[in-house]
Short mmCIF file of N, CA and C in Angstrom, two decimals:
data_model
loop_
_atom_site.label_atom_id
_atom_site.label_comp_id
_atom_site.label_asym_id
_atom_site.label_seq_id
_atom_site.Cartn_x
_atom_site.Cartn_y
_atom_site.Cartn_z
N GLN A 947 13.11 14.27 24.00
CA GLN A 947 13.66 13.23 22.75
C GLN A 947 12.31 12.43 22.32
N VAL A 948 12.30 12.19 21.02
CA VAL A 948 11.52 11.56 20.08
C VAL A 948 12.25 10.34 19.65
N GLN A 949 11.80 9.61 19.47
CA GLN A 949 12.35 8.08 18.86
C GLN A 949 11.48 7.74 17.69
N LEU A 950 11.98 7.70 16.37
CA LEU A 950 11.41 7.08 15.27
C LEU A 950 11.83 6.11 14.75
N VAL A 951 10.62 4.70 14.73
CA VAL A 951 10.85 3.55 14.14
C VAL A 951 10.02 3.31 12.83
N GLU A 952 10.90 2.95 11.73
CA GLU A 952 10.25 2.47 10.46
C GLU A 952 10.00 1.09 10.45
N SER A 953 8.75 0.62 9.40
CA SER A 953 8.64 -0.36 9.24
C SER A 953 8.33 -0.43 7.89
N GLY A 954 7.77 -1.65 7.30
CA GLY A 954 7.44 -1.71 6.25
C GLY A 954 8.16 -2.19 4.64
N GLY A 955 9.33 -1.81 5.00
CA GLY A 955 10.10 -1.85 3.59
C GLY A 955 10.77 -3.42 3.56
N GLY A 956 11.27 -3.46 2.23
CA GLY A 956 11.05 -4.59 1.55
C GLY A 956 11.78 -4.77 0.00
N LEU A 957 11.28 -6.17 -0.49
CA LEU A 957 11.67 -6.39 -1.87
C LEU A 957 10.11 -5.96 -2.33
N VAL A 958 10.50 -5.74 -3.84
CA VAL A 958 9.31 -5.41 -4.48
C VAL A 958 9.81 -5.41 -6.18
N GLN A 959 8.39 -6.08 -6.83
CA GLN A 959 9.18 -6.05 -8.54
C GLN A 959 8.77 -4.39 -8.68
N ALA A 960 9.21 -4.00 -9.77
CA ALA A 960 8.72 -2.56 -10.25
C ALA A 960 7.33 -2.62 -10.78
N GLY A 961 6.84 -1.67 -10.40
CA GLY A 961 5.69 -1.42 -10.48
C GLY A 961 4.63 -1.73 -9.28
N GLY A 962 5.16 -2.15 -8.47
CA GLY A 962 4.55 -2.77 -7.43
C GLY A 962 4.51 -1.68 -6.40
N SER A 963 3.94 -2.03 -5.20
CA SER A 963 3.42 -0.97 -4.03
C SER A 963 4.22 -1.58 -2.58
N LEU A 964 4.64 -0.59 -1.90
CA LEU A 964 4.81 -0.72 -0.73
C LEU A 964 4.14 0.27 0.16
N ARG A 965 3.91 0.12 1.54
CA ARG A 965 3.11 1.09 2.49
C ARG A 965 4.37 1.13 3.62
N LEU A 966 5.16 2.23 3.98
CA LEU A 966 6.16 2.19 4.84
C LEU A 966 5.36 2.97 6.50
N SER A 967 5.78 2.56 7.16
CA SER A 967 5.08 3.32 8.45
C SER A 967 6.31 3.66 9.35
N CYS A 968 6.00 4.57 10.14
CA CYS A 968 7.05 5.36 11.23
C CYS A 968 6.14 5.54 12.50
N ALA A 969 6.54 4.79 13.54
CA ALA A 969 5.77 4.97 14.87
C ALA A 969 6.83 5.77 15.48
N ALA A 970 6.33 7.09 16.10
CA ALA A 970 6.98 7.58 16.79
C ALA A 970 6.68 7.47 18.25
N SER A 971 7.93 8.06 19.33
CA SER A 971 7.78 8.13 20.98
C SER A 971 8.41 8.85 21.34
N GLY A 972 8.01 8.95 22.62
CA GLY A 972 8.60 9.81 23.64
C GLY A 972 7.90 11.47 23.49
N ARG A 973 7.11 11.80 22.91
CA ARG A 973 5.91 12.83 23.00
C ARG A 973 5.08 12.69 21.59
N PRO A 974 4.01 13.21 21.87
CA PRO A 974 3.06 13.58 20.61
C PRO A 974 3.65 14.32 19.62
N ILE A 975 2.83 13.96 18.34
CA ILE A 975 4.03 14.43 17.05
C ILE A 975 2.88 15.23 16.56
N SER A 976 1.89 15.59 16.77
CA SER A 976 1.03 16.17 16.23
C SER A 976 1.12 17.40 15.81
N SER A 977 1.94 18.14 16.37
CA SER A 977 2.35 19.84 16.23
C SER A 977 3.69 19.86 15.31
N TYR A 978 4.09 18.73 14.92
CA TYR A 978 5.36 18.59 14.33
C TYR A 978 5.39 18.30 12.72
N GLY A 979 5.85 18.82 11.80
CA GLY A 979 6.33 18.54 10.64
C GLY A 979 6.79 17.04 10.54
N MET A 980 6.71 16.07 9.85
CA MET A 980 6.88 15.10 9.62
C MET A 980 7.44 14.53 8.19
N GLY A 981 8.09 13.71 7.70
CA GLY A 981 8.60 13.33 6.47
C GLY A 981 9.39 12.18 5.94
N TRP A 982 10.35 11.77 4.99
CA TRP A 982 10.58 10.80 4.90
C TRP A 982 11.98 10.99 3.86
N PHE A 983 12.86 10.96 3.85
CA PHE A 983 14.23 10.68 3.31
C PHE A 983 14.50 9.55 2.82
N ARG A 984 15.52 9.49 1.29
CA ARG A 984 16.11 7.98 1.22
C ARG A 984 17.43 8.27 0.87
N GLN A 985 18.00 7.33 1.08
CA GLN A 985 19.64 7.65 0.37
C GLN A 985 19.81 6.05 -0.25
N ALA A 986 20.12 6.53 -1.90
CA ALA A 986 20.86 5.11 -2.45
C ALA A 986 22.03 4.80 -2.53
N PRO A 987 22.16 3.52 -2.77
CA PRO A 987 23.95 3.04 -2.63
C PRO A 987 24.59 4.36 -3.41
N GLY A 988 25.69 4.83 -2.99
CA GLY A 988 26.47 5.85 -3.62
C GLY A 988 25.94 7.33 -3.79
N LYS A 989 24.73 7.52 -3.03
CA LYS A 989 24.37 8.74 -3.55
C LYS A 989 23.83 9.43 -2.28
N GLU A 990 23.78 10.81 -2.09
CA GLU A 990 23.54 11.59 -1.07
C GLU A 990 22.19 11.00 -0.71
N ARG A 991 22.25 11.47 0.51
CA ARG A 991 20.26 11.26 1.26
C ARG A 991 19.55 12.47 0.28
N GLU A 992 18.29 12.23 0.15
CA GLU A 992 17.37 13.41 -0.64
C GLU A 992 16.15 13.19 0.03
N PHE A 993 15.48 14.40 0.05
CA PHE A 993 14.12 14.52 0.23
C PHE A 993 13.19 14.05 -0.29
N VAL A 994 12.11 13.21 0.36
CA VAL A 994 11.18 12.44 -0.61
C VAL A 994 9.81 13.27 -0.33
N ALA A 995 9.31 13.34 0.87
CA ALA A 995 7.92 13.80 1.15
C ALA A 995 8.15 14.50 2.60
N ALA A 996 7.02 15.16 2.74
CA ALA A 996 6.92 15.84 4.28
C ALA A 996 5.63 16.20 4.54
N ILE A 997 4.85 16.63 5.30
CA ILE A 997 3.81 16.46 6.08
C ILE A 997 3.24 17.31 6.97
N SER A 998 2.49 18.19 7.19
CA SER A 998 2.58 19.19 8.04
C SER A 998 1.86 18.64 9.37
N GLY A 999 1.90 19.43 10.77
CA GLY A 999 1.34 19.00 11.93
C GLY A 999 -0.16 18.24 11.84
N SER A 1000 -1.04 19.41 10.84
CA SER A 1000 -2.29 18.58 11.10
C SER A 1000 -2.66 17.65 9.89
N GLY A 1001 -1.75 17.83 8.85
CA GLY A 1001 -1.88 16.98 7.61
C GLY A 1001 -2.53 17.48 6.65
N SER A 1002 -2.69 19.15 6.76
CA SER A 1002 -3.28 19.28 5.89
C SER A 1002 -2.46 19.88 4.32
N THR A 1003 -1.04 19.94 4.81
CA THR A 1003 -0.16 20.24 3.92
C THR A 1003 0.58 19.14 3.44
N THR A 1004 1.05 18.91 2.40
CA THR A 1004 2.19 17.84 1.75
C THR A 1004 2.94 18.30 0.97
N TYR A 1005 4.42 17.88 1.01
CA TYR A 1005 5.16 18.29 0.14
C TYR A 1005 6.11 17.12 -0.72
N TYR A 1006 6.32 17.02 -1.91
CA TYR A 1006 6.70 15.50 -2.52
C TYR A 1006 8.06 16.28 -3.41
N ALA A 1007 9.05 15.44 -3.36
CA ALA A 1007 9.68 15.58 -3.97
C ALA A 1007 9.30 15.44 -5.61
N ASP A 1008 10.31 16.07 -6.69
CA ASP A 1008 9.24 15.88 -8.28
C ASP A 1008 9.63 14.41 -8.32
N SER A 1009 10.51 13.54 -8.08
CA SER A 1009 10.48 12.15 -8.50
C SER A 1009 9.86 11.30 -8.01
N VAL A 1010 8.86 11.81 -6.99
CA VAL A 1010 8.04 10.64 -6.59
C VAL A 1010 6.41 11.36 -6.44
N LYS A 1011 6.67 12.67 -7.05
CA LYS A 1011 4.94 12.94 -7.20
C LYS A 1011 3.87 12.41 -8.14
N GLY A 1012 2.62 11.94 -7.89
CA GLY A 1012 1.86 11.29 -8.12
C GLY A 1012 1.86 9.91 -8.22
N ARG A 1013 3.08 9.25 -7.35
CA ARG A 1013 3.32 8.16 -7.25
C ARG A 1013 3.33 7.75 -5.81
N PHE A 1014 3.81 8.59 -4.98
CA PHE A 1014 3.94 8.38 -3.68
C PHE A 1014 3.07 9.36 -2.67
N THR A 1015 2.59 8.76 -1.52
CA THR A 1015 1.40 9.73 -0.60
C THR A 1015 1.94 9.43 0.88
N ILE A 1016 1.94 10.72 1.23
CA ILE A 1016 2.15 10.62 2.78
C ILE A 1016 1.12 11.11 3.25
N SER A 1017 1.00 10.64 4.66
CA SER A 1017 -0.02 10.82 5.76
C SER A 1017 0.18 10.60 7.09
N ARG A 1018 -0.50 10.69 7.64
CA ARG A 1018 -0.54 10.65 9.02
C ARG A 1018 -1.62 10.67 9.92
N ASP A 1019 -1.64 9.53 11.21
CA ASP A 1019 -2.39 9.59 12.19
C ASP A 1019 -1.95 9.80 13.42
N ASN A 1020 -2.18 11.21 13.95
CA ASN A 1020 -1.85 12.09 15.03
C ASN A 1020 -2.44 10.96 16.22
N ALA A 1021 -3.47 10.40 16.35
CA ALA A 1021 -4.03 9.54 17.23
C ALA A 1021 -3.25 8.54 17.60
N LYS A 1022 -2.61 7.77 16.66
CA LYS A 1022 -1.64 6.76 16.69
C LYS A 1022 -0.17 7.10 17.18
N ASN A 1023 0.15 8.31 16.68
CA ASN A 1023 1.61 9.01 16.65
C ASN A 1023 2.46 8.25 15.23
N THR A 1024 1.77 8.51 14.38
CA THR A 1024 2.47 7.39 13.07
C THR A 1024 1.98 8.58 11.78
N VAL A 1025 3.24 8.17 11.16
CA VAL A 1025 2.90 8.86 9.75
C VAL A 1025 3.34 7.44 8.65
N TYR A 1026 2.77 7.73 7.59
CA TYR A 1026 2.84 6.80 6.67
C TYR A 1026 3.30 6.96 5.20
N LEU A 1027 4.14 6.39 4.60
CA LEU A 1027 4.30 6.62 2.89
C LEU A 1027 3.86 5.67 2.17
N GLN A 1028 2.82 5.86 1.45
CA GLN A 1028 2.44 4.65 0.46
C GLN A 1028 3.09 5.07 -1.12
N MET A 1029 3.76 3.92 -1.24
CA MET A 1029 4.39 3.89 -2.92
C MET A 1029 4.26 3.09 -3.57
N ASN A 1030 3.29 3.79 -4.67
CA ASN A 1030 3.03 3.07 -5.81
C ASN A 1030 3.65 2.99 -7.07
N SER A 1031 3.86 2.42 -7.79
CA SER A 1031 4.26 2.20 -9.53
C SER A 1031 5.84 2.39 -8.94
N LEU A 1032 6.25 1.72 -8.07
CA LEU A 1032 7.56 1.93 -7.58
C LEU A 1032 8.61 1.12 -8.80
N LYS A 1033 9.95 1.98 -9.10
CA LYS A 1033 10.64 1.71 -10.17
C LYS A 1033 11.96 2.01 -9.54
N PRO A 1034 12.97 0.77 -10.28
CA PRO A 1034 14.16 0.36 -9.64
C PRO A 1034 15.13 1.71 -9.10
N ASP A 1035 14.64 2.79 -9.35
CA ASP A 1035 15.68 4.07 -9.19
C ASP A 1035 14.94 4.53 -7.72
N ASP A 1036 13.59 3.67 -7.02
CA ASP A 1036 13.69 4.08 -5.98
C ASP A 1036 14.00 3.33 -4.74
N THR A 1037 14.97 2.35 -5.28
CA THR A 1037 15.71 1.28 -4.74
C THR A 1037 16.77 2.39 -3.44
N ALA A 1038 16.56 2.45 -1.91
CA ALA A 1038 17.07 2.86 -1.11
C ALA A 1038 16.92 2.60 0.30
N VAL A 1039 17.58 3.09 1.27
CA VAL A 1039 17.01 2.97 2.76
C VAL A 1039 16.18 4.64 2.85
N TYR A 1040 15.13 4.12 3.41
CA TYR A 1040 13.98 5.35 3.45
C TYR A 1040 14.47 5.47 5.01
N TYR A 1041 14.35 7.18 5.41
CA TYR A 1041 14.39 7.18 6.71
C TYR A 1041 13.18 8.51 7.33
N CYS A 1042 12.63 7.98 8.53
CA CYS A 1042 11.43 8.73 8.96
C CYS A 1042 12.03 10.14 9.59
N THR A 1043 11.41 11.17 9.30
CA THR A 1043 12.48 12.64 9.86
C THR A 1043 11.03 13.16 10.62
N LEU A 1044 11.81 14.15 11.42
CA LEU A 1044 10.73 14.91 12.26
C LEU A 1044 11.35 16.42 12.39
N ASN A 1045 10.76 17.37 12.17
CA ASN A 1045 10.84 18.94 12.30
C ASN A 1045 10.14 19.77 13.32
N GLN A 1046 10.53 20.11 14.09
CA GLN A 1046 9.63 20.41 15.12
C GLN A 1046 8.79 21.66 15.11
N ARG A 1047 9.14 22.71 14.00
CA ARG A 1047 8.53 23.89 13.56
C ARG A 1047 7.83 23.43 12.39
N SER A 1048 8.06 22.65 11.01
CA SER A 1048 6.90 22.83 10.21
C SER A 1048 7.33 21.61 9.04
N GLY A 1049 6.33 21.09 8.27
CA GLY A 1049 7.14 20.10 7.32
C GLY A 1049 7.58 21.06 6.37
N VAL A 1050 7.70 21.99 6.06
CA VAL A 1050 8.14 23.28 4.98
C VAL A 1050 9.57 22.89 5.17
N GLU A 1051 10.20 22.81 6.40
CA GLU A 1051 11.44 23.09 7.11
C GLU A 1051 12.43 21.45 6.60
N LEU A 1052 11.25 20.52 6.58
CA LEU A 1052 11.97 19.32 6.12
C LEU A 1052 12.28 19.01 4.71
N ARG A 1053 11.56 20.18 4.04
CA ARG A 1053 11.61 20.06 2.28
C ARG A 1053 13.00 20.61 2.38
N ARG A 1054 13.37 21.76 3.20
CA ARG A 1054 14.59 22.65 3.27
C ARG A 1054 15.83 21.71 3.57
N GLY A 1055 15.48 20.59 4.13
CA GLY A 1055 16.71 19.88 4.76
C GLY A 1055 17.02 19.64 5.82
N ASN A 1056 16.20 20.74 6.83
CA ASN A 1056 16.37 20.90 8.21
C ASN A 1056 15.61 19.69 9.33
N VAL A 1057 16.24 18.76 9.65
CA VAL A 1057 15.71 17.74 10.12
C VAL A 1057 16.03 17.71 11.66
N ASP A 1058 15.28 17.96 12.44
CA ASP A 1058 15.65 17.64 14.34
C ASP A 1058 15.94 16.03 14.68
N TYR A 1059 14.93 15.02 14.13
CA TYR A 1059 15.30 13.69 14.40
C TYR A 1059 15.06 13.03 13.16
N TRP A 1060 16.23 11.67 13.51
CA TRP A 1060 15.83 10.61 12.08
C TRP A 1060 15.69 9.65 12.82
N GLY A 1061 14.80 8.78 11.93
CA GLY A 1061 14.88 7.04 12.32
C GLY A 1061 16.31 6.39 11.86
N GLN A 1062 16.15 5.18 12.22
CA GLN A 1062 17.26 3.83 11.74
C GLN A 1062 17.04 3.59 10.48
N GLY A 1063 16.08 3.84 9.77
CA GLY A 1063 15.98 3.79 8.36
C GLY A 1063 15.15 1.94 8.13
N THR A 1064 14.92 2.26 6.85
CA THR A 1064 14.39 0.63 6.28
C THR A 1064 14.54 0.87 5.01
N GLN A 1065 15.02 -0.22 4.64
CA GLN A 1065 15.61 -0.69 3.08
C GLN A 1065 14.26 -1.38 2.55
N VAL A 1066 14.23 -0.29 1.16
CA VAL A 1066 13.13 -0.79 0.19
C VAL A 1066 14.31 -0.87 -1.06
N THR A 1067 14.02 -2.23 -1.73
CA THR A 1067 14.33 -2.80 -2.97
C THR A 1067 13.59 -3.10 -4.02
N VAL A 1068 13.59 -2.46 -5.47
CA VAL A 1068 12.81 -2.95 -6.35
C VAL A 1068 13.34 -3.09 -7.28
N SER A 1069 13.24 -4.62 -7.80
CA SER A 1069 13.94 -5.42 -8.70
C SER A 1069 13.04 -5.02 -9.75
N SER A 1070 13.92 -5.04 -11.31
CA SER A 1070 13.35 -4.68 -12.59
C SER A 1070 12.61 -6.18 -12.99
#
């Protein structure tokens, strides 16, 4: 079993930045794909970003490309999502996710573990 705990959410004005963190416990995550999904009120959960086990390959939704950056520190068993130039449309609950095979599987929507989520609210 793997537990994922997100932190770093909050309220920010449009144009601002936030950095989300996801601390994993239970087993080392260095060989697993990690990623982030989000769900806005009244909308379906959607893929945001993913990263390979080594950190060498990243994937982004078109809506966040160029504004968000996913990274990982396997020594700390932690994944990050740096969010810049935030927009009101980025308001959502952000979930940390893990796939035991690869980051590309997360882009396909195949998630083995979910975190509990952290709220991000962007005011206009």
